[in-house]
Amino acid sequence: MHGPGSSGWLLVALCAATGAYCLLRMRSSVEEQRRAAGGEALMGFGMAAMAVPAAVFTPPAWTWPLWAAVFGAAGLHALWAARASARHLHHAVGAGAMVYMAVVMAAAPQGAHHGGAGIPALTAALLLYFAAYVLVTGARLAPVAAVAGGPPGAGPGTGAGTGWGDRPELARACRLSMGIAMVAMLLTM
């Protein structure tokens, strides 16, 4: 969070683009996809705001508790939704990580927005979780037909005939990019 200029801006762009695509996914005809996309859009835009380089903008001290409350509420909502689908547990972990980062930033002295902050064991556990998530999600994006030597685009889940908001591989790519961004943000703590 609040890393060096160019990498910080790349992270802002990645998270903002992901959040924008998630807003597009909210127009899906599939109810479950719309619900998940809303939480993911919130996460993408929240991560983009947290990644803005401190040299450009340092948020006022009151924003960190506000973000902790917003993502705490999102985490509780994800836990409630996990009753219907275990996939929402990942959203709860992501929201919990955002709460953790906001609390760490609120407790940090003004201007000390990275390096050595937080609880090392918790940071490491979150890093391990999101690194594993990135690896598994990235492996799932590899087309089955390409791996098996078949023609490209012939594998399951190619999304042929669906709208931009209903393409499962793009939703996975969206989640993968947020996972990568989360790893990057946790590494700066």
PDB file of C-alpha atoms in Angstrom:
ATOM      1  CA  MET A   1       0.000   0.000   0.000  1.00  0.00           C
ATOM      2  CA  HIS A   2       1.294   3.397  -0.927  1.00  0.00           C
ATOM      3  CA  GLY A   3       4.341   1.855  -2.603  1.00  0.00           C
ATOM      4  CA  PRO A   4       6.781   3.500  -5.002  1.00  0.00           C
ATOM      5  CA  GLY A   5       5.351   5.693  -7.750  1.00  0.00           C
ATOM      6  CA  SER A   6       5.349   3.606 -10.934  1.00  0.00           C
ATOM      7  CA  SER A   7       4.475   0.273  -9.304  1.00  0.00           C
ATOM      8  CA  GLY A   8       1.830   2.014  -7.201  1.00  0.00           C
ATOM      9  CA  TRP A   9       0.211   3.494 -10.309  1.00  0.00           C
ATOM     10  CA  LEU A  10       0.300   0.122 -12.082  1.00  0.00           C
ATOM     11  CA  LEU A  11      -1.477  -1.395  -9.097  1.00  0.00           C
ATOM     12  CA  VAL A  12      -4.039   1.436  -9.107  1.00  0.00           C
ATOM     13  CA  ALA A  13      -4.680   0.884 -12.836  1.00  0.00           C
ATOM     14  CA  LEU A  14      -5.003  -2.900 -12.433  1.00  0.00           C
ATOM     15  CA  CYS A  15      -7.412  -2.637  -9.501  1.00  0.00           C
ATOM     16  CA  ALA A  16      -9.488   0.159 -11.048  1.00  0.00           C
ATOM     17  CA  ALA A  17      -9.799  -1.735 -14.359  1.00  0.00           C
ATOM     18  CA  THR A  18     -10.800  -4.864 -12.452  1.00  0.00           C
ATOM     19  CA  GLY A  19     -13.390  -2.911 -10.465  1.00  0.00           C
ATOM     20  CA  ALA A  20     -14.765  -1.408 -13.675  1.00  0.00           C
ATOM     21  CA  TYR A  21     -15.096  -4.832 -15.296  1.00  0.00           C
ATOM     22  CA  CYS A  22     -16.825  -6.130 -12.176  1.00  0.00           C
ATOM     23  CA  LEU A  23     -19.353  -3.300 -12.520  1.00  0.00           C
ATOM     24  CA  LEU A  24     -19.965  -4.510 -16.067  1.00  0.00           C
ATOM     25  CA  ARG A  25     -20.471  -8.051 -14.741  1.00  0.00           C
ATOM     26  CA  MET A  26     -23.219  -6.706 -12.475  1.00  0.00           C
ATOM     27  CA  ARG A  27     -25.388  -6.495 -15.620  1.00  0.00           C
ATOM     28  CA  SER A  28     -25.298 -10.294 -15.963  1.00  0.00           C
ATOM     29  CA  SER A  29     -28.541 -12.210 -16.315  1.00  0.00           C
ATOM     30  CA  VAL A  30     -27.284 -14.665 -13.680  1.00  0.00           C
ATOM     31  CA  GLU A  31     -28.292 -13.562 -10.156  1.00  0.00           C
ATOM     32  CA  GLU A  32     -25.311 -15.184  -8.391  1.00  0.00           C
ATOM     33  CA  GLN A  33     -22.883 -13.566 -10.850  1.00  0.00           C
ATOM     34  CA  ARG A  34     -24.382 -10.131 -10.179  1.00  0.00           C
ATOM     35  CA  ARG A  35     -24.054 -10.524  -6.403  1.00  0.00           C
ATOM     36  CA  ALA A  36     -20.443 -11.691  -6.563  1.00  0.00           C
ATOM     37  CA  ALA A  37     -19.554  -8.962  -9.041  1.00  0.00           C
ATOM     38  CA  GLY A  38     -20.774  -6.219  -6.696  1.00  0.00           C
ATOM     39  CA  GLY A  39     -18.492  -7.331  -3.879  1.00  0.00           C
ATOM     40  CA  GLU A  40     -15.601  -7.749  -6.283  1.00  0.00           C
ATOM     41  CA  ALA A  41     -16.149  -4.239  -7.697  1.00  0.00           C
ATOM     42  CA  LEU A  42     -16.039  -2.833  -4.167  1.00  0.00           C
ATOM     43  CA  MET A  43     -12.830  -4.760  -3.532  1.00  0.00           C
ATOM     44  CA  GLY A  44     -11.232  -3.606  -6.797  1.00  0.00           C
ATOM     45  CA  PHE A  45     -11.998   0.073  -6.254  1.00  0.00           C
ATOM     46  CA  GLY A  46     -11.024  -0.110  -2.571  1.00  0.00           C
ATOM     47  CA  MET A  47      -7.688  -1.687  -3.455  1.00  0.00           C
ATOM     48  CA  ALA A  48      -7.131   0.958  -6.143  1.00  0.00           C
ATOM     49  CA  ALA A  49      -7.732   3.721  -3.591  1.00  0.00           C
ATOM     50  CA  MET A  50      -5.364   2.104  -1.074  1.00  0.00           C
ATOM     51  CA  ALA A  51      -2.640   1.733  -3.703  1.00  0.00           C
ATOM     52  CA  VAL A  52      -2.434   5.410  -4.707  1.00  0.00           C
ATOM     53  CA  PRO A  53       1.197   6.491  -4.103  1.00  0.00           C
ATOM     54  CA  ALA A  54       1.574   8.485  -0.892  1.00  0.00           C
ATOM     55  CA  ALA A  55       3.573  11.142  -2.746  1.00  0.00           C
ATOM     56  CA  VAL A  56       0.412  12.001  -4.669  1.00  0.00           C
ATOM     57  CA  PHE A  57      -2.218  11.657  -1.970  1.00  0.00           C
ATOM     58  CA  THR A  58      -2.114  10.643   1.657  1.00  0.00           C
ATOM     59  CA  PRO A  59      -5.641  10.028   2.894  1.00  0.00           C
ATOM     60  CA  PRO A  60      -6.734  11.744   6.095  1.00  0.00           C
ATOM     61  CA  ALA A  61      -6.526   9.643   9.248  1.00  0.00           C
ATOM     62  CA  TRP A  62     -10.323   9.187   9.424  1.00  0.00           C
ATOM     63  CA  THR A  63     -10.434   7.270   6.108  1.00  0.00           C
ATOM     64  CA  TRP A  64      -8.696   4.153   7.490  1.00  0.00           C
ATOM     65  CA  PRO A  65     -11.364   3.400  10.131  1.00  0.00           C
ATOM     66  CA  LEU A  66     -14.038   4.143   7.515  1.00  0.00           C
ATOM     67  CA  TRP A  67     -12.484   1.620   5.098  1.00  0.00           C
ATOM     68  CA  ALA A  68     -12.176  -0.904   7.932  1.00  0.00           C
ATOM     69  CA  ALA A  69     -15.909  -0.486   8.645  1.00  0.00           C
ATOM     70  CA  VAL A  70     -16.902  -0.750   4.962  1.00  0.00           C
ATOM     71  CA  PHE A  71     -14.832  -3.869   4.368  1.00  0.00           C
ATOM     72  CA  GLY A  72     -15.888  -5.306   7.719  1.00  0.00           C
ATOM     73  CA  ALA A  73     -19.506  -5.003   6.571  1.00  0.00           C
ATOM     74  CA  ALA A  74     -18.574  -6.551   3.206  1.00  0.00           C
ATOM     75  CA  GLY A  75     -16.882  -9.429   5.040  1.00  0.00           C
ATOM     76  CA  LEU A  76     -19.960 -10.049   7.183  1.00  0.00           C
ATOM     77  CA  HIS A  77     -22.118  -9.995   4.055  1.00  0.00           C
ATOM     78  CA  ALA A  78     -19.774 -12.526   2.392  1.00  0.00           C
ATOM     79  CA  LEU A  79     -19.957 -14.775   5.450  1.00  0.00           C
ATOM     80  CA  TRP A  80     -23.744 -14.615   5.332  1.00  0.00           C
ATOM     81  CA  ALA A  81     -23.707 -15.440   1.610  1.00  0.00           C
ATOM     82  CA  ALA A  82     -21.311 -18.349   2.253  1.00  0.00           C
ATOM     83  CA  ARG A  83     -24.278 -20.267   3.640  1.00  0.00           C
ATOM     84  CA  ALA A  84     -25.436 -20.723   0.041  1.00  0.00           C
ATOM     85  CA  SER A  85     -22.048 -21.014  -1.688  1.00  0.00           C
ATOM     86  CA  ALA A  86     -18.629 -21.728  -0.169  1.00  0.00           C
ATOM     87  CA  ARG A  87     -17.046 -19.529  -2.856  1.00  0.00           C
ATOM     88  CA  HIS A  88     -18.061 -16.526  -0.773  1.00  0.00           C
ATOM     89  CA  LEU A  89     -15.565 -17.575   1.884  1.00  0.00           C
ATOM     90  CA  HIS A  90     -12.826 -16.244  -0.397  1.00  0.00           C
ATOM     91  CA  HIS A  91     -14.650 -12.901  -0.495  1.00  0.00           C
ATOM     92  CA  ALA A  92     -14.747 -12.929   3.310  1.00  0.00           C
ATOM     93  CA  VAL A  93     -10.991 -13.577   3.474  1.00  0.00           C
ATOM     94  CA  GLY A  94     -10.381 -10.764   0.979  1.00  0.00           C
ATOM     95  CA  ALA A  95     -12.547  -8.349   2.946  1.00  0.00           C
ATOM     96  CA  GLY A  96     -10.802  -9.427   6.147  1.00  0.00           C
ATOM     97  CA  ALA A  97      -7.431  -8.702   4.537  1.00  0.00           C
ATOM     98  CA  MET A  98      -8.669  -5.238   3.577  1.00  0.00           C
ATOM     99  CA  VAL A  99      -9.862  -4.625   7.144  1.00  0.00           C
ATOM    100  CA  TYR A 100      -6.468  -5.793   8.425  1.00  0.00           C
ATOM    101  CA  MET A 101      -4.585  -3.442   6.088  1.00  0.00           C
ATOM    102  CA  ALA A 102      -6.848  -0.501   6.979  1.00  0.00           C
ATOM    103  CA  VAL A 103      -6.365  -1.136  10.716  1.00  0.00           C
ATOM    104  CA  VAL A 104      -2.595  -1.354  10.252  1.00  0.00           C
ATOM    105  CA  MET A 105      -2.605   1.906   8.304  1.00  0.00           C
ATOM    106  CA  ALA A 106      -4.748   3.590  10.968  1.00  0.00           C
ATOM    107  CA  ALA A 107      -2.297   2.498  13.675  1.00  0.00           C
ATOM    108  CA  ALA A 108       0.811   3.522  11.701  1.00  0.00           C
ATOM    109  CA  PRO A 109       2.324   6.914  12.394  1.00  0.00           C
ATOM    110  CA  GLN A 110       1.386   9.568   9.824  1.00  0.00           C
ATOM    111  CA  GLY A 111       3.600   9.189   6.764  1.00  0.00           C
ATOM    112  CA  ALA A 112       4.798   5.656   7.638  1.00  0.00           C
ATOM    113  CA  HIS A 113       2.629   3.779   5.186  1.00  0.00           C
ATOM    114  CA  HIS A 114       4.694   0.716   4.443  1.00  0.00           C
ATOM    115  CA  GLY A 115       7.403  -1.629   5.582  1.00  0.00           C
ATOM    116  CA  GLY A 116       7.409  -3.471   8.911  1.00  0.00           C
ATOM    117  CA  ALA A 117       3.825  -2.648   9.834  1.00  0.00           C
ATOM    118  CA  GLY A 118       1.274  -5.184  10.977  1.00  0.00           C
ATOM    119  CA  ILE A 119       1.491  -8.573  12.617  1.00  0.00           C
ATOM    120  CA  PRO A 120       4.134 -10.593  10.737  1.00  0.00           C
ATOM    121  CA  ALA A 121       2.436 -13.979  11.285  1.00  0.00           C
ATOM    122  CA  LEU A 122      -0.948 -12.708  10.060  1.00  0.00           C
ATOM    123  CA  THR A 123       0.638 -10.947   7.094  1.00  0.00           C
ATOM    124  CA  ALA A 124       2.503 -14.152   6.207  1.00  0.00           C
ATOM    125  CA  ALA A 125      -0.664 -16.258   6.503  1.00  0.00           C
ATOM    126  CA  LEU A 126      -2.562 -13.866   4.231  1.00  0.00           C
ATOM    127  CA  LEU A 127       0.355 -13.839   1.778  1.00  0.00           C
ATOM    128  CA  LEU A 128       0.380 -17.640   1.664  1.00  0.00           C
ATOM    129  CA  TYR A 129      -3.384 -17.787   1.157  1.00  0.00           C
ATOM    130  CA  PHE A 130      -3.420 -15.260  -1.690  1.00  0.00           C
ATOM    131  CA  ALA A 131      -0.288 -16.699  -3.343  1.00  0.00           C
ATOM    132  CA  ALA A 132      -1.924 -20.133  -3.356  1.00  0.00           C
ATOM    133  CA  TYR A 133      -5.159 -18.610  -4.632  1.00  0.00           C
ATOM    134  CA  VAL A 134      -3.277 -16.895  -7.483  1.00  0.00           C
ATOM    135  CA  LEU A 135      -1.537 -20.131  -8.477  1.00  0.00           C
ATOM    136  CA  VAL A 136      -4.732 -22.199  -8.423  1.00  0.00           C
ATOM    137  CA  THR A 137      -6.785 -19.562 -10.251  1.00  0.00           C
ATOM    138  CA  GLY A 138      -4.044 -19.059 -12.835  1.00  0.00           C
ATOM    139  CA  ALA A 139      -3.917 -22.801 -13.478  1.00  0.00           C
ATOM    140  CA  ARG A 140      -7.688 -22.859 -13.964  1.00  0.00           C
ATOM    141  CA  LEU A 141      -7.407 -20.177 -16.642  1.00  0.00           C
ATOM    142  CA  ALA A 142      -5.248 -22.418 -18.835  1.00  0.00           C
ATOM    143  CA  PRO A 143      -7.564 -23.694 -21.566  1.00  0.00           C
ATOM    144  CA  VAL A 144      -8.164 -27.423 -21.275  1.00  0.00           C
ATOM    145  CA  ALA A 145      -7.990 -27.908 -25.065  1.00  0.00           C
ATOM    146  CA  ALA A 146      -4.629 -26.127 -25.284  1.00  0.00           C
ATOM    147  CA  VAL A 147      -3.228 -28.284 -22.523  1.00  0.00           C
ATOM    148  CA  ALA A 148      -4.573 -31.443 -24.162  1.00  0.00           C
ATOM    149  CA  GLY A 149      -3.307 -30.400 -27.617  1.00  0.00           C
ATOM    150  CA  GLY A 150      -6.750 -29.696 -29.093  1.00  0.00           C
ATOM    151  CA  PRO A 151      -7.766 -26.683 -31.161  1.00  0.00           C
ATOM    152  CA  PRO A 152      -7.834 -23.345 -29.287  1.00  0.00           C
ATOM    153  CA  GLY A 153     -11.202 -22.212 -28.002  1.00  0.00           C
ATOM    154  CA  ALA A 154     -12.638 -25.712 -27.916  1.00  0.00           C
ATOM    155  CA  GLY A 155     -12.348 -26.232 -24.172  1.00  0.00           C
ATOM    156  CA  PRO A 156     -15.158 -25.975 -21.651  1.00  0.00           C
ATOM    157  CA  GLY A 157     -15.895 -22.578 -20.150  1.00  0.00           C
ATOM    158  CA  THR A 158     -14.846 -20.628 -23.240  1.00  0.00           C
ATOM    159  CA  GLY A 159     -17.921 -18.461 -22.875  1.00  0.00           C
ATOM    160  CA  ALA A 160     -18.894 -18.727 -26.536  1.00  0.00           C
ATOM    161  CA  GLY A 161     -22.184 -17.005 -27.188  1.00  0.00           C
ATOM    162  CA  THR A 162     -22.336 -15.144 -23.865  1.00  0.00           C
ATOM    163  CA  GLY A 163     -22.140 -11.438 -23.163  1.00  0.00           C
ATOM    164  CA  TRP A 164     -19.097  -9.722 -21.663  1.00  0.00           C
ATOM    165  CA  GLY A 165     -20.643  -9.831 -18.213  1.00  0.00           C
ATOM    166  CA  ASP A 166     -21.305 -13.578 -18.366  1.00  0.00           C
ATOM    167  CA  ARG A 167     -17.889 -14.865 -19.448  1.00  0.00           C
ATOM    168  CA  PRO A 168     -16.566 -17.158 -16.692  1.00  0.00           C
ATOM    169  CA  GLU A 169     -12.959 -16.967 -17.876  1.00  0.00           C
ATOM    170  CA  LEU A 170     -13.022 -13.168 -17.641  1.00  0.00           C
ATOM    171  CA  ALA A 171     -14.503 -13.377 -14.147  1.00  0.00           C
ATOM    172  CA  ARG A 172     -11.643 -15.739 -13.184  1.00  0.00           C
ATOM    173  CA  ALA A 173      -9.105 -13.363 -14.745  1.00  0.00           C
ATOM    174  CA  CYS A 174     -10.682 -10.550 -12.726  1.00  0.00           C
ATOM    175  CA  ARG A 175     -10.319 -12.553  -9.508  1.00  0.00           C
ATOM    176  CA  LEU A 176      -6.760 -13.509 -10.470  1.00  0.00           C
ATOM    177  CA  SER A 177      -5.761  -9.878 -10.970  1.00  0.00           C
ATOM    178  CA  MET A 178      -7.229  -8.920  -7.596  1.00  0.00           C
ATOM    179  CA  GLY A 179      -5.369 -11.823  -5.980  1.00  0.00           C
ATOM    180  CA  ILE A 180      -2.105 -10.637  -7.541  1.00  0.00           C
ATOM    181  CA  ALA A 181      -2.808  -7.097  -6.373  1.00  0.00           C
ATOM    182  CA  MET A 182      -3.531  -8.358  -2.851  1.00  0.00           C
ATOM    183  CA  VAL A 183      -0.183 -10.184  -2.792  1.00  0.00           C
ATOM    184  CA  ALA A 184       1.557  -6.998  -3.929  1.00  0.00           C
ATOM    185  CA  MET A 185      -0.188  -4.912  -1.285  1.00  0.00           C
ATOM    186  CA  LEU A 186       0.577  -7.379   1.502  1.00  0.00           C
ATOM    187  CA  LEU A 187       4.240  -7.492   0.451  1.00  0.00           C
ATOM    188  CA  THR A 188       4.530  -3.753   1.096  1.00  0.00           C
ATOM    189  CA  MET A 189       3.373  -4.090   4.697  1.00  0.00           C
TER     190      MET A 189
END
